[in-house]
GROMACS .gro file of C-alpha atoms in nm:
model
  160
    1UNK     CA    1  -8.034   5.837  -0.260
    2UNK     CA    2  -8.191   6.144  -0.464
    3UNK     CA    3  -7.950   6.270  -0.695
    4UNK     CA    4  -7.931   5.895  -0.870
    5UNK     CA    5  -7.585   5.819  -0.655
    6UNK     CA    6  -7.796   5.453  -0.491
    7UNK     CA    7  -7.396   5.272  -0.464
    8UNK     CA    8  -7.304   5.616  -0.250
    9UNK     CA    9  -7.647   5.587  -0.067
   10UNK     CA   10  -7.602   5.171   0.002
   11UNK     CA   11  -7.253   5.260   0.206
   12UNK     CA   12  -7.419   5.532   0.399
   13UNK     CA   13  -7.696   5.355   0.456
   14UNK     CA   14  -7.522   5.065   0.560
   15UNK     CA   15  -7.297   5.257   0.810
   16UNK     CA   16  -7.693   5.443   1.031
   17UNK     CA   17  -7.735   5.113   1.000
   18UNK     CA   18  -7.445   4.899   1.169
   19UNK     CA   19  -7.467   5.226   1.444
   20UNK     CA   20  -7.866   5.238   1.441
   21UNK     CA   21  -7.825   4.818   1.515
   22UNK     CA   22  -7.579   4.877   1.840
   23UNK     CA   23  -7.742   5.163   1.991
   24UNK     CA   24  -8.084   4.900   1.970
   25UNK     CA   25  -8.250   5.202   1.847
   26UNK     CA   26  -8.535   5.011   1.673
   27UNK     CA   27  -8.740   5.286   1.440
   28UNK     CA   28  -8.384   5.427   1.244
   29UNK     CA   29  -8.284   5.076   1.260
   30UNK     CA   30  -8.643   5.019   1.092
   31UNK     CA   31  -8.649   5.326   0.882
   32UNK     CA   32  -8.296   5.205   0.746
   33UNK     CA   33  -8.374   4.849   0.654
   34UNK     CA   34  -8.577   4.998   0.392
   35UNK     CA   35  -8.381   5.248   0.227
   36UNK     CA   36  -8.163   4.966   0.201
   37UNK     CA   37  -8.454   4.776   0.024
   38UNK     CA   38  -8.559   5.085  -0.202
   39UNK     CA   39  -8.129   5.137  -0.369
   40UNK     CA   40  -8.044   4.780  -0.336
   41UNK     CA   41  -8.435   4.754  -0.623
   42UNK     CA   42  -8.292   5.011  -0.797
   43UNK     CA   43  -7.991   4.917  -0.851
   44UNK     CA   44  -8.171   4.593  -0.970
   45UNK     CA   45  -8.027   4.376  -0.700
   46UNK     CA   46  -8.402   4.260  -0.616
   47UNK     CA   47  -8.322   3.907  -0.464
   48UNK     CA   48  -8.174   4.180  -0.185
   49UNK     CA   49  -8.403   4.427  -0.213
   50UNK     CA   50  -8.657   4.163  -0.100
   51UNK     CA   51  -8.431   4.045   0.207
   52UNK     CA   52  -8.404   4.410   0.335
   53UNK     CA   53  -8.788   4.495   0.277
   54UNK     CA   54  -8.969   4.171   0.459
   55UNK     CA   55  -8.708   4.297   0.744
   56UNK     CA   56  -8.855   4.607   0.749
   57UNK     CA   57  -9.187   4.488   0.766
   58UNK     CA   58  -9.113   4.230   1.036
   59UNK     CA   59  -8.972   4.542   1.226
   60UNK     CA   60  -9.279   4.834   1.146
   61UNK     CA   61  -9.511   4.548   1.244
   62UNK     CA   62  -9.346   4.456   1.565
   63UNK     CA   63  -9.270   4.843   1.619
   64UNK     CA   64  -9.647   4.900   1.571
   65UNK     CA   65  -9.665   5.213   1.332
   66UNK     CA   66  -9.916   5.233   1.075
   67UNK     CA   67  -9.677   5.522   0.875
   68UNK     CA   68  -9.305   5.276   0.920
   69UNK     CA   69  -9.600   4.978   0.784
   70UNK     CA   70  -9.801   5.088   0.551
   71UNK     CA   71  -9.422   5.326   0.362
   72UNK     CA   72  -9.306   4.951   0.427
   73UNK     CA   73  -9.614   4.810   0.191
   74UNK     CA   74  -9.531   5.035  -0.074
   75UNK     CA   75  -9.173   5.011  -0.100
   76UNK     CA   76  -9.231   4.607  -0.161
   77UNK     CA   77  -9.505   4.655  -0.331
   78UNK     CA   78  -9.322   4.794  -0.637
   79UNK     CA   79  -9.055   4.599  -0.597
   80UNK     CA   80  -9.284   4.229  -0.662
   81UNK     CA   81  -9.442   4.463  -0.972
   82UNK     CA   82  -9.031   4.492  -1.047
   83UNK     CA   83  -9.043   4.177  -1.041
   84UNK     CA   84  -9.332   4.069  -1.224
   85UNK     CA   85  -9.527   3.941  -0.937
   86UNK     CA   86  -9.862   4.075  -0.979
   87UNK     CA   87 -10.143   3.876  -0.746
   88UNK     CA   88  -9.928   3.997  -0.440
   89UNK     CA   89  -9.822   4.283  -0.594
   90UNK     CA   90 -10.188   4.348  -0.514
   91UNK     CA   91 -10.181   4.180  -0.187
   92UNK     CA   92  -9.980   4.353  -0.077
   93UNK     CA   93 -10.079   4.769  -0.207
   94UNK     CA   94 -10.466   4.603  -0.093
   95UNK     CA   95 -10.336   4.583   0.318
   96UNK     CA   96 -10.135   4.870   0.292
   97UNK     CA   97 -10.469   5.111   0.230
   98UNK     CA   98 -10.654   4.877   0.563
   99UNK     CA   99 -10.291   5.000   0.720
  100UNK     CA  100 -10.269   5.354   0.684
  101UNK     CA  101 -10.204   5.563   0.953
  102UNK     CA  102 -10.507   5.825   0.988
  103UNK     CA  103 -10.461   6.148   0.759
  104UNK     CA  104 -10.212   5.915   0.564
  105UNK     CA  105 -10.386   6.115   0.218
  106UNK     CA  106  -9.986   6.067   0.038
  107UNK     CA  107  -9.937   5.683   0.113
  108UNK     CA  108 -10.324   5.645   0.018
  109UNK     CA  109 -10.232   5.752  -0.319
  110UNK     CA  110  -9.950   5.609  -0.357
  111UNK     CA  111 -10.150   5.240  -0.276
  112UNK     CA  112 -10.448   5.394  -0.508
  113UNK     CA  113 -10.105   5.422  -0.785
  114UNK     CA  114  -9.959   5.037  -0.690
  115UNK     CA  115 -10.379   4.938  -0.716
  116UNK     CA  116 -10.334   5.157  -1.053
  117UNK     CA  117 -10.061   4.926  -1.212
  118UNK     CA  118 -10.174   4.640  -1.106
  119UNK     CA  119 -10.441   4.704  -1.294
  120UNK     CA  120 -10.333   4.784  -1.582
  121UNK     CA  121 -10.065   4.445  -1.566
  122UNK     CA  122 -10.341   4.275  -1.507
  123UNK     CA  123 -10.537   4.432  -1.863
  124UNK     CA  124 -10.809   4.641  -1.631
  125UNK     CA  125 -10.731   5.000  -1.840
  126UNK     CA  126 -11.091   5.103  -1.728
  127UNK     CA  127 -10.970   4.993  -1.337
  128UNK     CA  128 -10.575   5.069  -1.363
  129UNK     CA  129 -10.672   5.481  -1.504
  130UNK     CA  130 -11.022   5.533  -1.222
  131UNK     CA  131 -10.716   5.472  -0.968
  132UNK     CA  132 -10.488   5.678  -1.148
  133UNK     CA  133 -10.648   5.936  -1.133
  134UNK     CA  134 -10.727   5.881  -0.822
  135UNK     CA  135 -10.311   5.912  -0.741
  136UNK     CA  136 -10.286   6.150  -0.920
  137UNK     CA  137 -10.514   6.459  -0.837
  138UNK     CA  138 -10.449   6.303  -0.441
  139UNK     CA  139 -10.035   6.343  -0.452
  140UNK     CA  140 -10.115   6.730  -0.643
  141UNK     CA  141 -10.375   6.862  -0.414
  142UNK     CA  142 -10.160   6.747  -0.111
  143UNK     CA  143  -9.833   6.837  -0.334
  144UNK     CA  144  -9.637   6.558  -0.296
  145UNK     CA  145  -9.326   6.487  -0.593
  146UNK     CA  146  -9.457   6.138  -0.728
  147UNK     CA  147  -9.791   6.368  -0.887
  148UNK     CA  148  -9.618   6.376  -1.253
  149UNK     CA  149  -9.468   6.097  -1.151
  150UNK     CA  150  -9.848   5.904  -1.171
  151UNK     CA  151  -9.949   6.176  -1.437
  152UNK     CA  152  -9.659   6.084  -1.677
  153UNK     CA  153  -9.719   5.663  -1.565
  154UNK     CA  154 -10.173   5.763  -1.653
  155UNK     CA  155 -10.020   5.981  -2.028
  156UNK     CA  156  -9.784   5.587  -2.179
  157UNK     CA  157 -10.149   5.381  -2.110
  158UNK     CA  158 -10.323   5.614  -2.283
  159UNK     CA  159 -10.054   5.534  -2.580
  160UNK     CA  160 -10.115   5.208  -2.526
   0.00000   0.00000   0.00000
């Protein structure tokens, strides 16, 4: 998946999901479903991605692991932005902020980035920049790989 070979990744994820379901390992089932949502979204299969991500959200909430639920919400919010469902994405990223586990600084920064992109879509560039800067600064402080993506996005909205 990290190398961009989403079709191959999808095949491996489905194989892993089959095994996780056979052994009734709910946490791995949830992780694999969320990753299938991400992988199918990257392939532009948004309807299938939405099905996976909604299933992952339901399962993560049943399991009761806030970190997993926040990850699922982040991917779901990203998908909704891709589908131009901005208001729904806003409520998902807001829920993500409310769901964060203690110490989940990476997830807080990702939720801020999601809300920054929502604000930009709604024409609120001042709020978009502020949230984007908060996100980028926090991601850089913790050495998160998405910091450069957020900085790139901020540069892009500066030119618009």
